């Protein structure tokens, strides 16, 4: 599957945004405007003007709508969800060349509110995944105590955990220890 640099960046923003939800990590990771400012700066989201409490509320609402795409029961349901997000944003595709990124497409209107900006960009990234028939790449972490999401961009679609260093390693260590205990029990018998 060919994923452009812009789409890959948007998918990274999408995953980080979705994983700020209390559903994903147990507590709100976008509790206030400074946290939203930090998110925008960290992800280098361009053409963002001032942020207000209205923007924070809109981003949180969008986050919930985007998260639904990951749990959609069918491609048709996922497409409907994505279409609704993108339509509500009032996309305005345009070619831009800024910050040494070369020519690329912005799907949001110039200086759009952050909620519309993210809805357009992230919605279109999801649209490309759904359109390519790659919806199975939108995954939830398989660790039993983790609700984070990720986009599996591995060639063979084999990624199972949101982060192999935390969830993956923790489960592998637990399985190893269980095997060791089992072997000790058998040896003691």
PDB file of C-alpha atoms in Angstrom:
ATOM      1  CA  UNK A   1       0.000   0.000   0.000  1.00  0.00           C
ATOM      2  CA  UNK A   2       1.395   3.377  -0.981  1.00  0.00           C
ATOM      3  CA  UNK A   3       0.964   5.957   1.760  1.00  0.00           C
ATOM      4  CA  UNK A   4       2.209   9.440   1.034  1.00  0.00           C
ATOM      5  CA  UNK A   5       4.294  11.353   3.558  1.00  0.00           C
ATOM      6  CA  UNK A   6       1.362  13.707   4.245  1.00  0.00           C
ATOM      7  CA  UNK A   7      -1.011  10.834   4.921  1.00  0.00           C
ATOM      8  CA  UNK A   8       1.509   9.126   7.192  1.00  0.00           C
ATOM      9  CA  UNK A   9       1.968  12.369   9.148  1.00  0.00           C
ATOM     10  CA  UNK A  10      -1.804  12.805   9.434  1.00  0.00           C
ATOM     11  CA  UNK A  11      -2.156   9.214  10.655  1.00  0.00           C
ATOM     12  CA  UNK A  12       0.488   9.925  13.311  1.00  0.00           C
ATOM     13  CA  UNK A  13      -1.466  12.965  14.471  1.00  0.00           C
ATOM     14  CA  UNK A  14      -4.659  10.903  14.415  1.00  0.00           C
ATOM     15  CA  UNK A  15      -3.219   8.163  16.619  1.00  0.00           C
ATOM     16  CA  UNK A  16      -1.731  10.633  19.085  1.00  0.00           C
ATOM     17  CA  UNK A  17      -5.015  12.553  19.260  1.00  0.00           C
ATOM     18  CA  UNK A  18      -7.100   9.415  19.790  1.00  0.00           C
ATOM     19  CA  UNK A  19      -4.733   8.205  22.490  1.00  0.00           C
ATOM     20  CA  UNK A  20      -5.239  11.424  24.494  1.00  0.00           C
ATOM     21  CA  UNK A  21      -8.748  10.239  25.332  1.00  0.00           C
ATOM     22  CA  UNK A  22      -9.649   8.989  28.811  1.00  0.00           C
ATOM     23  CA  UNK A  23     -10.937   5.857  27.036  1.00  0.00           C
ATOM     24  CA  UNK A  24      -7.396   5.145  25.842  1.00  0.00           C
ATOM     25  CA  UNK A  25      -5.262   6.069  28.821  1.00  0.00           C
ATOM     26  CA  UNK A  26      -7.537   6.429  31.825  1.00  0.00           C
ATOM     27  CA  UNK A  27      -7.348  10.199  32.136  1.00  0.00           C
ATOM     28  CA  UNK A  28      -7.917  13.201  29.890  1.00  0.00           C
ATOM     29  CA  UNK A  29      -4.665  14.136  28.165  1.00  0.00           C
ATOM     30  CA  UNK A  30      -6.177  17.293  26.648  1.00  0.00           C
ATOM     31  CA  UNK A  31      -7.515  18.772  29.892  1.00  0.00           C
ATOM     32  CA  UNK A  32      -7.051  22.437  28.999  1.00  0.00           C
ATOM     33  CA  UNK A  33      -5.904  24.962  26.414  1.00  0.00           C
ATOM     34  CA  UNK A  34      -2.193  24.702  27.302  1.00  0.00           C
ATOM     35  CA  UNK A  35      -2.390  20.957  26.575  1.00  0.00           C
ATOM     36  CA  UNK A  36      -4.039  21.664  23.210  1.00  0.00           C
ATOM     37  CA  UNK A  37      -1.377  24.302  22.435  1.00  0.00           C
ATOM     38  CA  UNK A  38       1.301  21.746  23.300  1.00  0.00           C
ATOM     39  CA  UNK A  39      -0.315  19.117  21.065  1.00  0.00           C
ATOM     40  CA  UNK A  40      -0.489  21.547  18.120  1.00  0.00           C
ATOM     41  CA  UNK A  41       3.150  22.618  18.618  1.00  0.00           C
ATOM     42  CA  UNK A  42       4.474  19.082  19.139  1.00  0.00           C
ATOM     43  CA  UNK A  43       2.751  17.812  16.001  1.00  0.00           C
ATOM     44  CA  UNK A  44       3.753  20.952  14.038  1.00  0.00           C
ATOM     45  CA  UNK A  45       0.203  21.553  12.855  1.00  0.00           C
ATOM     46  CA  UNK A  46       0.390  24.488  10.449  1.00  0.00           C
ATOM     47  CA  UNK A  47      -1.906  27.460   9.913  1.00  0.00           C
ATOM     48  CA  UNK A  48      -3.411  27.392  13.395  1.00  0.00           C
ATOM     49  CA  UNK A  49      -4.470  30.749  14.745  1.00  0.00           C
ATOM     50  CA  UNK A  50      -5.446  31.397  18.343  1.00  0.00           C
ATOM     51  CA  UNK A  51      -7.031  28.556  20.278  1.00  0.00           C
ATOM     52  CA  UNK A  52     -10.061  28.947  22.526  1.00  0.00           C
ATOM     53  CA  UNK A  53     -12.132  26.788  24.840  1.00  0.00           C
ATOM     54  CA  UNK A  54     -14.520  26.287  21.907  1.00  0.00           C
ATOM     55  CA  UNK A  55     -11.628  24.776  19.941  1.00  0.00           C
ATOM     56  CA  UNK A  56     -10.756  22.427  22.800  1.00  0.00           C
ATOM     57  CA  UNK A  57     -14.362  21.231  22.992  1.00  0.00           C
ATOM     58  CA  UNK A  58     -14.482  20.745  19.204  1.00  0.00           C
ATOM     59  CA  UNK A  59     -11.240  18.726  19.179  1.00  0.00           C
ATOM     60  CA  UNK A  60     -12.462  16.464  21.977  1.00  0.00           C
ATOM     61  CA  UNK A  61     -15.768  15.892  20.159  1.00  0.00           C
ATOM     62  CA  UNK A  62     -13.910  15.165  16.916  1.00  0.00           C
ATOM     63  CA  UNK A  63     -11.637  12.750  18.755  1.00  0.00           C
ATOM     64  CA  UNK A  64     -14.656  10.662  19.741  1.00  0.00           C
ATOM     65  CA  UNK A  65     -16.052  10.656  16.219  1.00  0.00           C
ATOM     66  CA  UNK A  66     -12.707   9.600  14.725  1.00  0.00           C
ATOM     67  CA  UNK A  67     -12.286   6.844  17.312  1.00  0.00           C
ATOM     68  CA  UNK A  68     -15.571   5.309  16.110  1.00  0.00           C
ATOM     69  CA  UNK A  69     -13.932   4.573  12.737  1.00  0.00           C
ATOM     70  CA  UNK A  70     -11.519   2.166  14.472  1.00  0.00           C
ATOM     71  CA  UNK A  71     -14.407   0.132  15.864  1.00  0.00           C
ATOM     72  CA  UNK A  72     -16.684   0.287  12.813  1.00  0.00           C
ATOM     73  CA  UNK A  73     -18.258  -3.085  12.088  1.00  0.00           C
ATOM     74  CA  UNK A  74     -17.938  -2.817   8.318  1.00  0.00           C
ATOM     75  CA  UNK A  75     -16.226  -0.851   5.594  1.00  0.00           C
ATOM     76  CA  UNK A  76     -19.554   0.764   4.751  1.00  0.00           C
ATOM     77  CA  UNK A  77     -19.964   1.965   8.345  1.00  0.00           C
ATOM     78  CA  UNK A  78     -16.369   3.243   8.405  1.00  0.00           C
ATOM     79  CA  UNK A  79     -16.941   5.090   5.117  1.00  0.00           C
ATOM     80  CA  UNK A  80     -20.126   6.701   6.445  1.00  0.00           C
ATOM     81  CA  UNK A  81     -18.317   7.859   9.585  1.00  0.00           C
ATOM     82  CA  UNK A  82     -15.391   9.258   7.600  1.00  0.00           C
ATOM     83  CA  UNK A  83     -17.707  10.956   5.106  1.00  0.00           C
ATOM     84  CA  UNK A  84     -19.616  12.635   7.938  1.00  0.00           C
ATOM     85  CA  UNK A  85     -16.411  13.938   9.547  1.00  0.00           C
ATOM     86  CA  UNK A  86     -15.004  15.271   6.278  1.00  0.00           C
ATOM     87  CA  UNK A  87     -18.316  16.810   5.158  1.00  0.00           C
ATOM     88  CA  UNK A  88     -18.755  18.620   8.466  1.00  0.00           C
ATOM     89  CA  UNK A  89     -15.280  20.122   8.076  1.00  0.00           C
ATOM     90  CA  UNK A  90     -16.107  21.728   4.743  1.00  0.00           C
ATOM     91  CA  UNK A  91     -12.902  20.591   3.073  1.00  0.00           C
ATOM     92  CA  UNK A  92     -11.120  22.942   0.724  1.00  0.00           C
ATOM     93  CA  UNK A  93      -8.293  21.007  -0.976  1.00  0.00           C
ATOM     94  CA  UNK A  94      -5.403  23.180  -2.138  1.00  0.00           C
ATOM     95  CA  UNK A  95      -1.773  22.736  -3.098  1.00  0.00           C
ATOM     96  CA  UNK A  96       0.724  24.371  -0.723  1.00  0.00           C
ATOM     97  CA  UNK A  97       4.485  24.589  -0.378  1.00  0.00           C
ATOM     98  CA  UNK A  98       5.735  25.608   3.071  1.00  0.00           C
ATOM     99  CA  UNK A  99       8.326  24.858   5.735  1.00  0.00           C
ATOM    100  CA  UNK A 100      10.565  22.845   3.387  1.00  0.00           C
ATOM    101  CA  UNK A 101       7.921  20.110   2.969  1.00  0.00           C
ATOM    102  CA  UNK A 102       7.607  20.525  -0.802  1.00  0.00           C
ATOM    103  CA  UNK A 103       4.295  20.609  -2.600  1.00  0.00           C
ATOM    104  CA  UNK A 104       1.474  18.834  -0.815  1.00  0.00           C
ATOM    105  CA  UNK A 105      -2.272  19.097  -0.302  1.00  0.00           C
ATOM    106  CA  UNK A 106      -4.024  20.752   2.607  1.00  0.00           C
ATOM    107  CA  UNK A 107      -7.649  19.694   2.861  1.00  0.00           C
ATOM    108  CA  UNK A 108      -8.704  22.462   5.239  1.00  0.00           C
ATOM    109  CA  UNK A 109      -9.561  26.072   4.488  1.00  0.00           C
ATOM    110  CA  UNK A 110      -6.786  28.585   5.216  1.00  0.00           C
ATOM    111  CA  UNK A 111      -6.706  29.372   8.938  1.00  0.00           C
ATOM    112  CA  UNK A 112      -9.682  27.094   9.660  1.00  0.00           C
ATOM    113  CA  UNK A 113     -10.618  26.414  13.267  1.00  0.00           C
ATOM    114  CA  UNK A 114      -8.480  23.586  14.643  1.00  0.00           C
ATOM    115  CA  UNK A 115     -11.473  21.223  14.847  1.00  0.00           C
ATOM    116  CA  UNK A 116     -12.273  21.692  11.155  1.00  0.00           C
ATOM    117  CA  UNK A 117      -8.581  21.595  10.269  1.00  0.00           C
ATOM    118  CA  UNK A 118      -8.092  18.248  12.003  1.00  0.00           C
ATOM    119  CA  UNK A 119     -11.409  16.853  10.771  1.00  0.00           C
ATOM    120  CA  UNK A 120     -10.406  17.540   7.170  1.00  0.00           C
ATOM    121  CA  UNK A 121      -6.795  16.329   7.405  1.00  0.00           C
ATOM    122  CA  UNK A 122      -7.384  13.308   9.611  1.00  0.00           C
ATOM    123  CA  UNK A 123     -10.653  12.409   7.919  1.00  0.00           C
ATOM    124  CA  UNK A 124      -8.952  12.370   4.532  1.00  0.00           C
ATOM    125  CA  UNK A 125      -6.111  10.206   5.881  1.00  0.00           C
ATOM    126  CA  UNK A 126      -8.723   7.732   7.119  1.00  0.00           C
ATOM    127  CA  UNK A 127     -10.518   7.990   3.773  1.00  0.00           C
ATOM    128  CA  UNK A 128      -7.344   6.911   1.967  1.00  0.00           C
ATOM    129  CA  UNK A 129      -6.999   3.882   4.271  1.00  0.00           C
ATOM    130  CA  UNK A 130     -10.632   2.853   3.792  1.00  0.00           C
ATOM    131  CA  UNK A 131     -10.508   3.503   0.025  1.00  0.00           C
ATOM    132  CA  UNK A 132      -7.394   1.318  -0.315  1.00  0.00           C
ATOM    133  CA  UNK A 133      -9.224  -1.572   1.355  1.00  0.00           C
ATOM    134  CA  UNK A 134      -6.802  -1.426   4.278  1.00  0.00           C
ATOM    135  CA  UNK A 135      -9.231  -0.841   7.154  1.00  0.00           C
ATOM    136  CA  UNK A 136      -7.725  -3.784   9.051  1.00  0.00           C
ATOM    137  CA  UNK A 137      -4.670  -1.583   9.579  1.00  0.00           C
ATOM    138  CA  UNK A 138      -6.735   0.529  12.009  1.00  0.00           C
ATOM    139  CA  UNK A 139      -6.190  -1.420  15.200  1.00  0.00           C
ATOM    140  CA  UNK A 140      -6.587  -1.457  18.930  1.00  0.00           C
ATOM    141  CA  UNK A 141      -3.702  -2.645  21.050  1.00  0.00           C
ATOM    142  CA  UNK A 142      -3.997  -6.366  21.832  1.00  0.00           C
ATOM    143  CA  UNK A 143      -2.667  -5.963  25.364  1.00  0.00           C
ATOM    144  CA  UNK A 144      -5.611  -6.834  27.607  1.00  0.00           C
ATOM    145  CA  UNK A 145      -5.169  -3.775  29.817  1.00  0.00           C
ATOM    146  CA  UNK A 146      -4.599  -1.258  27.002  1.00  0.00           C
ATOM    147  CA  UNK A 147      -7.208   0.637  24.972  1.00  0.00           C
ATOM    148  CA  UNK A 148      -4.830   2.631  22.790  1.00  0.00           C
ATOM    149  CA  UNK A 149      -5.143   2.571  19.008  1.00  0.00           C
ATOM    150  CA  UNK A 150      -2.555   2.528  16.242  1.00  0.00           C
ATOM    151  CA  UNK A 151      -2.283   2.267  12.480  1.00  0.00           C
ATOM    152  CA  UNK A 152      -0.344  -0.824  11.444  1.00  0.00           C
ATOM    153  CA  UNK A 153       1.896   0.315   8.622  1.00  0.00           C
ATOM    154  CA  UNK A 154       4.041  -2.819   8.667  1.00  0.00           C
ATOM    155  CA  UNK A 155       4.338  -4.605   5.337  1.00  0.00           C
ATOM    156  CA  UNK A 156       2.768  -7.828   6.559  1.00  0.00           C
ATOM    157  CA  UNK A 157       0.189  -6.221   8.874  1.00  0.00           C
ATOM    158  CA  UNK A 158       1.670  -8.058  11.856  1.00  0.00           C
ATOM    159  CA  UNK A 159       1.822  -5.328  14.472  1.00  0.00           C
ATOM    160  CA  UNK A 160      -0.166  -6.254  17.578  1.00  0.00           C
ATOM    161  CA  UNK A 161       0.641  -3.629  20.199  1.00  0.00           C
ATOM    162  CA  UNK A 162       0.486   0.146  20.376  1.00  0.00           C
ATOM    163  CA  UNK A 163       4.115   0.129  21.488  1.00  0.00           C
ATOM    164  CA  UNK A 164       6.345  -2.916  21.419  1.00  0.00           C
ATOM    165  CA  UNK A 165       8.569  -1.450  24.158  1.00  0.00           C
ATOM    166  CA  UNK A 166       5.727  -1.147  26.644  1.00  0.00           C
ATOM    167  CA  UNK A 167       2.684  -3.305  25.947  1.00  0.00           C
ATOM    168  CA  UNK A 168       4.458  -5.843  23.751  1.00  0.00           C
ATOM    169  CA  UNK A 169       7.468  -6.243  26.010  1.00  0.00           C
ATOM    170  CA  UNK A 170       5.314  -6.420  29.144  1.00  0.00           C
ATOM    171  CA  UNK A 171       3.230  -9.268  27.687  1.00  0.00           C
ATOM    172  CA  UNK A 172       6.272 -11.133  26.380  1.00  0.00           C
ATOM    173  CA  UNK A 173       7.936 -10.934  29.810  1.00  0.00           C
ATOM    174  CA  UNK A 174       4.727 -12.133  31.499  1.00  0.00           C
ATOM    175  CA  UNK A 175       4.486 -15.079  29.085  1.00  0.00           C
ATOM    176  CA  UNK A 176       8.163 -15.935  29.678  1.00  0.00           C
ATOM    177  CA  UNK A 177       7.695 -15.865  33.447  1.00  0.00           C
ATOM    178  CA  UNK A 178       4.586 -18.045  33.172  1.00  0.00           C
ATOM    179  CA  UNK A 179       6.547 -20.585  31.111  1.00  0.00           C
ATOM    180  CA  UNK A 180       9.352 -20.523  33.701  1.00  0.00           C
ATOM    181  CA  UNK A 181       6.897 -21.124  36.561  1.00  0.00           C
ATOM    182  CA  UNK A 182       5.288 -23.936  34.601  1.00  0.00           C
ATOM    183  CA  UNK A 183       8.658 -25.554  33.916  1.00  0.00           C
ATOM    184  CA  UNK A 184       9.609 -25.257  37.596  1.00  0.00           C
ATOM    185  CA  UNK A 185       6.324 -26.864  38.620  1.00  0.00           C
ATOM    186  CA  UNK A 186       6.861 -29.753  36.188  1.00  0.00           C
ATOM    187  CA  UNK A 187      10.482 -30.197  37.350  1.00  0.00           C
ATOM    188  CA  UNK A 188       9.404 -30.240  41.002  1.00  0.00           C
ATOM    189  CA  UNK A 189       6.785 -32.962  40.354  1.00  0.00           C
TER     190      UNK A 189
END
